Amino acid sequence: MYKKKILFLMAFISVLLTSFIVYTDNKNTERLKRADSFLGIHFDFHAGPDCNEIGKNVTREMVESLLNQVKPDYIQIDCKGHRGLTSYPTKVGNPAPGFIQDPLKIFREVTAEHGVALYCHYSGVLDAEAVKQHPEWAIQDLNGKANGGVTSVFGPYVDKLLIPQFKELNDIYAVDGVWVDGECWGTERDFQPMVTEKFKTITGIQTIPKTEKDTGWYEYSQFCRDGFRQYVAHYVDELHAYNPDFQIASNWAYSSFMPEAVNINVDFLSGDIVPANSVNSARLESRILAKQGKGWDLMSWSFSEGGQSPKSVVQLQLEASLVLAQGGGFQIYFKQNRDASVNLSEMPLMADVARFCRARQEFCHKAVSVPQIGLILSTDAYYRKIKGLFSAGREINSLRGILQILLESQHVVDVVMEHQLNENINRYPLLIYPEWEYINPDFRKKLIEYVGEGGNLLVIGPASVNLFGQELGIQFIDSASEKVNHLEYNGQWASVRSISQRIKPVENVINFGKLINNRRNSETEDIAGSIRKLGKGNIAGVYLNLGDSYLNAKVTVARDFLDGLVNKLFADPMVCVRGSNDVDVTLNRSKGILAVNLVNTAGPHANRNVYVYDNIPPVGPIQVDVRLSKKPKKVSIEPSGQKLIVDYENRLLKVTIPRIELYEILVIEE
């Protein structure tokens, strides 16, 4: 009997010690904050009325398997989609019809044991079930009809459902935070009587506009936008007061959808780039988020449009490369099954992409760009141009096209907004104002002062040059019109259908390129671009739109024309890359190194008829010239470790890189 007691006591102590060790390990395994995270996986399935066996195939082993294969910093799983039914057994909202077990509980337990953060995918403004049960929570159109899936940011939804559910997720599951979907891009103008009356009281405008042509339409749009900002600020502040460690992002806030200064205390920025033409989306969105002063990441979809075929490993690696090169974190979206389980068969693909990303992490994560060219995304012009409240479509194609021209000419480009140029605007040797139809008078004055002090300003398109006619030293002939323009530059010409403006030089103007209206009659030629000295700097104009036409009917003459004009204004960039037009170049600093990020963007990524591709032809050799004040201590190419041909003379580092398969980083230790 005594011996049995001893054995029992020893076993009991062993269990206690084991429990203590596990507890201690978990307590010491600090989960990364989202703003500091690098790699994640996103799962969602937008639970609906068909989901009556949630949790059936969710197991600890399933979660452990995906974590062990991928080794992410965090995962995001579904908790409420646009349908409004939760995929966990909520006590304060609208659960899906049936649960076998609670999947969120299992995911939380296992991720906590592995030191992996857990976030919930939660649909915010978009909630069909909430509107179904509470029609008064919905926005209304001009006819007083409620929208069946969009809640009003002015109504009680945020306090009656959204905040209580966030607190429930915090209290019961101890999730690290939420990634709130269906937000700025889902909200619409709200014409509920209480909203219109509030607008009248605040603005003094007594007639509610009905179309964009009516007086007050912009003001009403801004009023609704401000309502969205207050809605997000309210729930963010409420949750932070409840638990300061609860981390929140509103999907696509402060991106191209909502290009403005971050004035809400969100913990990180994030968005999911469209599954089609994702490379060009990543090019733009990563450059916008990178300048907003918050930790950020972008999400690629693991499948394509149409039949939703799985993307290839190389396809996802390319999308990741463009995000990583800007210093951001990266995640991939996989669909959960209708019972909340995940398809482990997809995780080897994710693991391959994860290894690719991790190999580059130390050289790129949280890197800060070295200012070269600033392409201006004007907040004021954007909100006056777009049809919706936040989410733009074709309205920013001009900006997208100009960015692609510059990147396909191997220029280093940041996308910047007015508020980011309030201080130290002179850090950019060249600024570009691309085809905007409006400019804030104070910002216009700032740009002119920038030029006077030695900066270079390039204004593109008839609408924009009309804002700077006097400074450009030109007079306008007739009005701008859309037609086929025969653009001639450097002995080559191409047809470009776009809006163009005939001009007459007036004072100290250097012409650049030609527009020939009739190829058979050289007397009909006009000026395509011009440069004029202004103070200590230069101002240049382009008298036809190039951005949208480049997206729809790409011609190399348009690219070469704009490249030539940029080179005239900015003759001595810090980095110059030659050897292929398919190399995206980013120059940044990280952890004491100067990094030239080189991403191979060859392949059919922009072809709308190609959903999945598995081959990107390598490029090389690539010549990289970098201007440095002194000879570098070490030069290497990471992560491939290829043997480089390196020369340094007269403060110019010359490097020949034999081959770029996909994404290489020229690491320079100064």
XYZ file of C-alpha atoms in Angstrom:
670
model
C 0.000 0.000 0.000
C 2.816 2.356 0.958
C 4.589 1.639 -2.331
C 1.404 2.417 -4.292
C 1.063 5.749 -2.488
C 4.654 6.614 -3.345
C 4.101 5.759 -7.005
C 0.853 7.749 -7.072
C 2.569 10.730 -5.452
C 5.441 10.559 -7.937
C 2.992 10.409 -10.852
C 1.032 13.332 -9.450
C 4.198 15.417 -9.083
C 5.195 14.491 -12.623
C 1.858 15.739 -13.958
C 2.223 18.954 -11.979
C 5.729 19.507 -13.309
C 4.624 18.789 -16.866
C 1.715 21.187 -16.496
C 4.026 23.798 -15.010
C 6.502 23.402 -17.870
C 3.750 23.716 -20.504
C 2.265 26.714 -18.704
C 5.670 28.348 -18.354
C 6.506 27.726 -22.009
C 3.190 29.218 -23.108
C 3.617 32.242 -20.875
C 7.110 32.847 -22.229
C 6.098 32.321 -25.845
C 4.972 35.848 -26.573
C 2.812 36.184 -29.636
C 3.930 38.849 -32.040
C 1.834 41.965 -32.286
C 0.210 42.216 -35.682
C 2.136 45.381 -36.557
C 5.349 43.387 -36.020
C 4.207 40.229 -37.816
C 5.550 39.127 -41.172
C 3.629 36.071 -42.360
C 0.064 34.846 -41.927
C -2.721 32.648 -43.265
C -6.315 33.785 -43.690
C -9.326 31.456 -43.702
C -12.990 32.346 -44.077
C -16.210 30.850 -45.402
C -19.001 33.375 -44.656
C -21.304 30.972 -42.821
C -24.857 30.729 -44.119
C -28.122 28.863 -43.499
C -26.570 25.730 -44.990
C -23.988 25.495 -42.202
C -25.574 23.074 -39.695
C -22.531 20.946 -38.821
C -19.954 23.556 -37.915
C -16.929 22.073 -36.207
C -17.628 18.522 -37.392
C -14.183 17.970 -38.900
C -12.209 20.538 -36.927
C -9.549 18.873 -34.806
C -6.507 19.848 -32.808
C -4.402 17.697 -35.110
C -5.652 19.643 -38.138
C -4.647 22.980 -36.617
C -1.318 21.651 -35.409
C -0.562 20.250 -38.857
C -1.061 23.550 -40.648
C 0.952 25.423 -38.007
C 3.820 22.939 -38.192
C 3.891 23.020 -41.978
C 3.703 26.775 -42.476
C 5.027 28.230 -39.187
C 3.052 31.484 -39.526
C 3.178 34.426 -37.143
C -0.617 34.511 -37.087
C -3.714 33.013 -38.628
C -7.110 34.577 -39.279
C -10.220 32.445 -39.258
C -13.861 33.126 -39.944
C -16.202 34.249 -37.205
C -18.816 36.305 -39.138
C -19.118 36.888 -42.866
C -21.252 39.208 -44.981
C -24.284 36.969 -44.498
C -24.194 37.967 -40.831
C -24.317 34.477 -39.286
C -21.473 33.616 -36.949
C -19.355 30.496 -37.308
C -18.920 30.307 -33.553
C -21.772 29.836 -31.045
C -22.343 33.495 -30.209
C -24.575 34.389 -27.279
C -25.080 38.002 -28.317
C -25.764 37.749 -32.047
C -26.936 35.508 -34.846
C -25.245 32.089 -34.966
C -25.302 29.729 -37.929
C -27.931 26.944 -37.646
C -25.898 24.094 -36.183
C -22.702 23.277 -34.286
C -21.077 19.925 -33.624
C -18.319 21.644 -31.654
C -16.870 25.134 -31.308
C -14.101 25.576 -33.925
C -12.959 28.926 -32.590
C -12.221 27.362 -29.196
C -10.040 24.686 -30.807
C -8.158 27.158 -32.987
C -7.504 29.402 -29.974
C -6.242 26.609 -27.760
C -3.803 25.243 -30.320
C -2.514 28.600 -31.572
C -1.908 29.731 -27.994
C 0.105 26.581 -27.303
C 2.249 27.285 -30.374
C 2.714 30.994 -29.667
C 0.803 31.935 -32.820
C -1.563 34.900 -32.814
C -5.221 34.357 -33.737
C -7.393 36.963 -35.440
C -11.013 36.749 -36.497
C -12.403 37.624 -39.899
C -15.517 39.667 -39.081
C -17.824 41.418 -41.531
C -18.535 44.908 -40.258
C -20.749 47.247 -42.283
C -22.000 44.353 -44.433
C -24.396 42.186 -42.373
C -27.494 40.808 -44.118
C -28.871 39.012 -41.048
C -28.708 42.095 -38.839
C -30.615 44.084 -41.457
C -33.134 41.261 -41.893
C -33.936 41.248 -38.187
C -33.631 45.023 -37.760
C -34.586 46.816 -41.006
C -34.178 50.125 -39.216
C -30.436 49.402 -38.971
C -30.021 49.491 -42.760
C -29.054 52.433 -44.911
C -31.819 53.908 -47.073
C -31.736 55.124 -50.639
C -33.329 58.341 -51.894
C -36.690 56.576 -52.176
C -36.646 55.440 -48.555
C -35.902 51.815 -49.464
C -33.650 49.909 -47.074
C -30.574 48.184 -48.462
C -30.800 44.504 -47.628
C -27.176 43.981 -46.661
C -25.600 47.306 -45.655
C -25.912 48.627 -42.126
C -25.943 52.326 -41.386
C -22.824 53.703 -39.747
C -25.093 56.313 -38.155
C -27.364 53.707 -36.530
C -27.329 51.426 -33.468
C -25.744 48.384 -35.175
C -22.264 49.201 -33.901
C -23.383 49.377 -30.259
C -26.064 46.692 -30.340
C -24.156 43.979 -32.185
C -20.612 44.724 -33.390
C -19.069 45.924 -30.116
C -20.807 43.249 -27.971
C -19.509 40.540 -30.294
C -15.974 41.919 -30.211
C -16.104 41.880 -26.423
C -17.424 38.322 -26.557
C -14.505 37.276 -28.761
C -12.148 38.892 -26.278
C -13.739 37.527 -23.097
C -14.534 33.951 -24.089
C -11.848 33.183 -26.677
C -9.051 35.652 -25.868
C -8.420 36.205 -29.595
C -5.662 38.646 -30.413
C -7.897 40.851 -32.512
C -10.146 41.257 -35.532
C -9.696 41.893 -39.246
C -12.913 43.733 -40.038
C -14.091 43.028 -43.590
C -16.822 44.750 -45.612
C -15.981 48.183 -44.247
C -15.023 51.305 -46.239
C -15.610 49.564 -49.567
C -19.009 48.311 -48.384
C -20.494 51.500 -46.974
C -22.753 53.706 -49.109
C -24.469 57.076 -48.947
C -27.265 56.918 -46.403
C -30.471 58.923 -46.919
C -32.328 57.965 -43.755
C -34.328 60.947 -42.456
C -32.269 61.171 -39.285
C -29.088 61.282 -41.400
C -30.327 63.933 -43.814
C -31.580 66.072 -40.923
C -28.219 65.810 -39.217
C -26.546 66.875 -42.468
C -28.796 69.940 -42.726
C -28.057 70.938 -39.146
C -24.292 70.553 -39.400
C -23.728 72.021 -42.875
C -26.607 74.468 -43.211
C -27.376 72.993 -46.646
C -31.148 72.487 -46.688
C -31.623 70.768 -50.054
C -30.482 67.158 -50.119
C -28.663 66.403 -53.413
C -29.909 63.440 -55.443
C -27.207 63.079 -58.109
C -23.553 63.967 -58.485
C -24.602 66.951 -60.634
C -26.605 68.520 -57.807
C -25.224 71.236 -55.556
C -24.048 69.746 -52.289
C -23.317 66.234 -53.628
C -19.649 66.423 -52.662
C -20.543 67.833 -49.250
C -23.079 65.076 -48.634
C -20.558 62.445 -49.715
C -17.984 63.872 -47.327
C -20.583 63.894 -44.555
C -21.241 60.182 -45.098
C -17.521 59.479 -45.243
C -17.054 61.240 -41.956
C -19.863 59.119 -40.530
C -17.857 56.020 -41.451
C -14.730 57.428 -39.822
C -16.635 58.136 -36.609
C -18.144 54.645 -36.665
C -14.712 52.973 -36.895
C -13.157 55.321 -34.346
C -16.009 54.558 -31.926
C -15.598 50.785 -31.926
C -11.789 50.960 -31.969
C -11.693 53.285 -28.972
C -14.364 51.287 -27.143
C -12.447 48.024 -27.523
C -9.118 49.581 -26.643
C -10.641 50.988 -23.459
C -11.999 47.504 -22.717
C -8.699 45.753 -23.546
C -5.738 47.806 -24.813
C -4.164 44.663 -26.307
C -7.129 43.855 -28.568
C -5.836 44.597 -32.078
C -8.033 45.901 -34.901
C -7.775 46.619 -38.606
C -10.582 47.908 -40.809
C -10.054 46.241 -44.186
C -8.705 48.656 -46.823
C -8.795 51.695 -44.549
C -6.057 54.180 -45.525
C -5.302 52.430 -48.797
C -6.174 53.488 -52.363
C -9.797 52.989 -51.273
C -9.454 55.574 -48.492
C -6.307 57.606 -49.236
C -5.954 59.919 -46.280
C -3.960 60.417 -43.100
C -4.434 57.732 -40.455
C -6.586 59.536 -37.885
C -8.139 56.519 -36.140
C -6.224 54.418 -33.632
C -6.332 51.185 -35.631
C -3.506 48.806 -34.724
C -2.482 47.795 -38.230
C -3.449 48.289 -41.868
C -4.440 45.514 -44.233
C -6.325 44.614 -47.388
C -6.925 41.732 -49.780
C -5.783 42.394 -53.337
C -8.072 41.274 -56.141
C -7.472 37.747 -57.498
C -7.120 38.980 -61.101
C -4.175 41.143 -62.157
C -2.931 40.866 -58.581
C 0.616 41.889 -59.470
C -0.393 45.376 -60.552
C -2.730 45.710 -57.573
C 0.104 44.753 -55.238
C 2.400 47.266 -56.935
C 0.037 50.116 -56.114
C -1.423 49.116 -52.758
C 1.890 48.179 -51.153
C 3.371 51.551 -52.060
C 0.405 53.347 -50.507
C 0.300 51.420 -47.229
C 4.078 51.613 -46.860
C 3.919 55.394 -46.411
C 1.122 55.520 -43.827
C 3.210 55.086 -40.689
C 1.539 51.891 -39.426
C 2.463 48.222 -39.471
C 0.767 46.692 -42.502
C 0.252 43.597 -44.580
C -1.466 42.590 -47.796
C -3.374 39.414 -48.573
C -3.315 37.457 -51.824
C -6.117 35.068 -52.735
C -4.863 31.510 -53.183
C -7.220 30.986 -56.111
C -8.030 32.763 -59.349
C -11.164 34.333 -60.744
C -13.641 32.408 -62.844
C -13.439 28.749 -61.880
C -11.450 29.631 -58.774
C -8.574 27.406 -59.781
C -5.710 27.295 -57.258
C -2.879 29.645 -58.125
C 0.580 28.197 -58.604
C 3.403 28.540 -56.110
C 5.376 30.861 -58.392
C 2.288 33.023 -58.989
C 1.847 33.573 -55.254
C 5.578 34.061 -54.733
C 5.537 36.884 -57.276
C 2.614 38.578 -55.538
C 4.405 38.180 -52.214
C 7.610 39.640 -53.648
C 6.026 42.958 -54.532
C 4.639 43.311 -51.017
C 7.827 42.262 -49.243
C 9.929 44.625 -51.362
C 8.002 47.553 -49.869
C 8.639 46.371 -46.303
C 5.217 44.854 -45.608
C 3.900 41.612 -44.222
C 2.128 39.030 -46.366
C -0.746 36.589 -45.968
C -2.671 34.235 -48.253
C -6.406 33.534 -48.208
C -7.670 29.952 -48.343
C -11.328 29.022 -48.109
C -12.524 27.167 -45.049
C -14.967 24.332 -45.599
C -18.603 24.842 -44.663
C -17.996 23.144 -41.319
C -15.060 25.523 -40.559
C -12.386 22.910 -41.205
C -9.482 23.653 -43.522
C -8.061 21.729 -46.450
C -4.682 20.466 -45.327
C -3.954 19.457 -48.925
C -3.471 23.179 -49.682
C -0.908 23.753 -46.954
C 2.168 22.436 -48.840
C 1.620 25.270 -51.338
C 1.428 27.764 -48.473
C 4.529 26.235 -46.905
C 6.483 26.696 -50.151
C 5.499 30.357 -50.316
C 6.297 30.768 -46.612
C 9.837 29.443 -47.068
C 10.322 31.807 -50.004
C 9.229 34.759 -47.855
C 11.221 33.795 -44.764
C 14.412 33.574 -46.828
C 14.084 37.318 -47.518
C 12.581 38.533 -44.238
C 15.740 39.850 -42.574
C 16.546 42.038 -45.580
C 13.136 43.531 -46.316
C 10.647 43.453 -43.430
C 9.888 46.952 -42.170
C 12.397 48.456 -44.578
C 12.014 52.194 -45.212
C 12.112 53.559 -48.748
C 14.793 55.947 -49.960
C 12.894 58.871 -51.578
C 13.431 59.213 -55.307
C 10.211 59.839 -57.269
C 6.960 60.702 -55.517
C 3.794 59.900 -57.495
C 0.986 61.924 -55.945
C -2.287 60.270 -54.978
C -4.289 63.391 -54.190
C -6.782 62.879 -51.376
C -8.771 65.981 -52.328
C -8.891 65.190 -56.040
C -9.708 61.525 -55.385
C -12.791 62.204 -53.259
C -14.095 64.666 -55.831
C -13.662 62.171 -58.641
C -14.884 58.782 -57.427
C -18.497 57.616 -57.809
C -18.739 55.722 -54.528
C -17.849 56.847 -51.031
C -14.477 55.152 -50.814
C -13.950 52.303 -53.232
C -12.700 53.566 -56.578
C -12.791 51.591 -59.779
C -11.691 52.984 -63.109
C -11.448 56.450 -61.556
C -7.851 55.834 -60.508
C -6.746 53.955 -63.613
C -4.766 57.014 -64.654
C -2.670 56.736 -61.510
C -2.292 52.972 -61.948
C -1.158 53.400 -65.544
C 1.393 56.107 -64.793
C 2.806 53.968 -61.977
C 3.173 51.011 -64.319
C 4.933 53.117 -66.950
C 7.419 54.335 -64.357
C 8.024 50.901 -62.868
C 8.432 49.325 -66.301
C 11.112 51.936 -66.928
C 12.924 50.783 -63.745
C 12.287 53.964 -61.774
C 12.086 53.882 -57.982
C 8.646 55.245 -57.098
C 6.762 56.007 -53.882
C 3.039 56.781 -53.953
C 2.486 59.785 -51.704
C -0.434 61.903 -50.503
C -0.663 65.578 -49.582
C -0.327 64.989 -45.841
C 2.884 63.017 -46.362
C 4.445 66.025 -48.093
C 3.610 68.563 -45.404
C 7.075 68.156 -43.943
C 10.356 67.858 -45.842
C 8.781 67.832 -49.299
C 12.251 68.459 -50.711
C 13.313 64.896 -49.872
C 11.827 63.912 -53.252
C 13.981 65.073 -56.202
C 10.948 64.608 -58.482
C 7.207 64.813 -57.810
C 4.528 63.856 -60.346
C 0.930 65.134 -60.389
C -0.810 62.546 -62.615
C -4.016 63.453 -64.463
C -5.985 64.825 -61.495
C -8.781 67.286 -62.208
C -8.528 69.260 -58.961
C -5.876 70.559 -56.611
C -6.224 72.095 -53.170
C -5.047 75.737 -53.448
C -2.726 75.413 -50.442
C -1.167 72.254 -51.854
C -0.748 73.897 -55.242
C 1.108 76.738 -53.570
C 3.294 74.223 -51.755
C 4.231 72.477 -55.002
C 5.165 75.777 -56.651
C 7.339 76.687 -53.664
C 8.944 73.233 -53.880
C 9.900 73.886 -57.505
C 11.170 77.370 -56.688
C 13.494 75.913 -54.067
C 15.021 73.441 -56.513
C 12.501 70.628 -56.854
C 11.231 69.117 -60.082
C 7.514 68.813 -60.808
C 5.985 66.827 -63.671
C 2.302 67.492 -64.390
C 0.569 64.933 -66.622
C -2.653 65.271 -68.623
C -4.835 68.152 -69.849
C -6.850 68.438 -66.623
C -3.746 68.712 -64.477
C -1.764 71.048 -66.734
C -4.748 73.401 -66.724
C -4.065 73.818 -63.004
C -0.493 74.992 -63.725
C -0.761 76.830 -67.052
C 0.984 80.017 -65.917
C 3.897 78.201 -64.302
C 4.339 75.983 -67.354
C 4.673 79.096 -69.511
C 2.027 78.032 -72.038
C -1.273 79.077 -73.536
C -4.061 76.637 -74.352
C -5.394 76.346 -77.892
C -9.029 75.279 -78.073
C -10.229 72.859 -75.404
C -9.061 69.367 -74.567
C -10.695 66.563 -76.537
C -10.466 62.804 -76.967
C -8.957 61.549 -80.191
C -6.278 59.303 -81.618
C -2.967 61.024 -81.006
C 0.120 60.005 -82.933
C 2.806 60.319 -80.277
C 6.311 60.695 -81.674
C 9.449 60.395 -79.594
C 13.070 59.580 -80.348
C 12.349 58.659 -83.968
C 9.484 56.298 -83.111
C 5.738 56.867 -83.062
C 2.575 55.114 -81.911
C -1.152 55.794 -81.811
C -2.507 56.690 -78.388
C -6.234 57.233 -78.048
C -6.751 59.643 -75.164
C -7.701 63.166 -74.194
C -5.125 65.681 -75.393
C -4.656 69.439 -75.215
C -3.126 71.690 -77.869
C -0.839 74.320 -76.368
C 1.315 77.230 -77.438
C 4.640 77.927 -75.683
C 4.873 81.451 -74.331
C 8.021 81.883 -72.257
C 11.301 79.938 -71.937
C 9.778 76.579 -72.793
C 11.705 73.566 -74.086
C 9.542 71.286 -76.205
C 9.643 67.538 -75.641
C 8.079 65.028 -78.032
C 5.410 65.595 -80.667
C 1.728 64.924 -81.258
C 1.001 64.497 -84.935
C -2.695 64.690 -85.742
C -2.220 63.598 -89.344
C 0.733 61.402 -90.243
C 0.516 62.634 -93.865
C 0.772 66.298 -92.954
C 3.670 67.281 -90.689
C 2.293 70.816 -90.379
C -0.379 69.578 -88.002
C 2.068 68.547 -85.295
C 1.637 69.769 -81.709
C 3.779 69.632 -78.584
C 3.513 66.453 -76.488
C 5.462 67.754 -73.519
C 7.484 70.690 -72.302
C 10.003 71.703 -69.635
C 10.453 75.135 -68.104
C 12.897 76.494 -65.567
C 11.060 77.934 -62.565
C 13.125 79.443 -59.783
C 15.837 76.941 -58.868
C 13.845 73.972 -60.176
C 11.918 72.794 -63.195
C 8.277 72.246 -64.061
C 7.234 70.011 -66.940
C 3.925 69.202 -68.587
C 2.532 66.321 -70.627
C -0.390 67.372 -72.834
C -2.192 64.089 -73.231
C -3.451 61.451 -70.821
C -1.200 58.406 -70.729
C -2.251 56.365 -67.708
C -5.594 54.844 -68.661
C -4.561 54.306 -72.278
C -1.416 52.470 -71.155
C -3.518 50.005 -69.159
C -5.855 49.310 -72.067
C -3.568 49.572 -75.080
C 0.063 49.465 -74.003
C 2.586 50.937 -76.450
C 6.287 51.189 -75.727
C 6.589 54.673 -77.246
C 4.370 56.061 -74.476
C 6.585 54.371 -71.895
C 9.791 55.597 -73.511
C 8.438 59.133 -73.928
C 7.578 59.468 -70.244
C 10.819 57.745 -69.236
C 12.791 60.226 -71.316
C 11.021 63.189 -69.763
C 11.607 61.841 -66.251
C 15.294 61.364 -67.031
C 15.544 64.990 -68.165
C 14.099 66.196 -64.866
C 15.876 63.655 -62.642
C 19.145 62.887 -64.351
C 21.031 61.455 -61.379
C 18.889 58.934 -59.502
C 20.551 57.011 -56.691
C 20.012 53.705 -58.482
C 19.902 52.861 -62.177
C 18.951 49.397 -63.455
C 19.441 48.175 -67.013
C 18.930 44.873 -68.770
C 15.163 44.303 -68.722
C 11.946 46.313 -68.577
C 10.446 43.508 -66.497
C 12.363 44.302 -63.299
C 10.577 46.219 -60.539
C 13.083 48.261 -58.527
C 12.695 49.369 -54.911
C 15.406 51.134 -52.924
C 15.164 51.009 -49.148
C 17.094 50.824 -45.910
C 16.730 48.157 -43.255
C 18.794 47.320 -40.183
C 21.861 49.205 -41.298
C 21.877 48.065 -44.919
C 20.966 49.660 -48.223
C 18.856 47.236 -50.251
C 18.052 47.297 -53.942
C 15.021 45.023 -54.321
C 14.713 43.490 -57.781
C 11.483 41.698 -58.672
C 11.052 39.918 -61.990
C 7.555 40.820 -63.240
C 7.748 38.999 -66.565
C 4.994 36.561 -67.457
C 1.261 36.872 -68.200
C 0.123 38.305 -64.852
C -1.806 41.171 -66.491
C -3.569 38.984 -69.075
C -7.244 38.751 -68.067
C -7.558 35.482 -69.972
C -4.817 33.790 -67.943
C -6.062 32.701 -64.523
C -3.135 30.504 -63.494
C 0.452 30.518 -64.753
C 3.379 28.515 -63.440
C 6.328 29.916 -65.318
C 8.054 33.283 -65.133
C 11.006 33.500 -67.544
C 14.199 34.567 -65.755
C 15.927 37.820 -66.723
C 19.581 38.719 -66.794
C 22.258 39.734 -66.789
C 21.138 42.892 -64.987
C 23.374 45.926 -64.536
C 22.789 47.900 -61.328
C 24.512 51.250 -60.695
C 24.236 52.782 -57.222
C 25.541 56.209 -56.233
C 27.315 56.000 -52.873
C 29.349 58.499 -50.880
C 31.979 55.892 -49.998
C 33.060 52.396 -50.941
C 30.761 49.794 -49.396
C 32.062 47.291 -46.850
C 30.297 44.381 -48.498
C 28.032 43.709 -51.475
C 25.986 40.515 -51.852
C 22.886 39.216 -53.587
C 20.343 37.578 -51.306
C 19.084 34.975 -50.902
C 20.585 33.262 -53.970
C 24.197 34.163 -53.161
C 25.166 34.398 -56.843
C 28.686 35.468 -57.692
C 28.633 39.137 -58.645
C 30.847 41.316 -60.791
C 31.416 44.403 -58.624
C 33.257 47.659 -59.315
C 33.425 50.912 -57.352
C 34.888 54.086 -58.804
C 34.125 57.816 -58.505
C 31.392 57.152 -55.934
C 29.551 54.824 -58.286
C 29.004 51.182 -57.432
C 28.531 49.010 -60.515
C 27.187 45.496 -60.071
C 26.356 42.875 -62.685
C 23.809 40.290 -61.543
C 23.855 37.200 -63.774
C 20.246 36.146 -63.346
C 17.037 36.999 -61.532
C 14.587 34.147 -61.265
C 11.963 36.000 -59.252
C 13.040 38.213 -56.353
C 16.605 39.033 -55.400
C 17.919 41.695 -53.042
C 21.200 43.495 -53.669
C 22.453 44.042 -50.128
C 24.937 46.865 -49.643
C 26.667 47.293 -46.288
C 27.829 50.893 -46.281
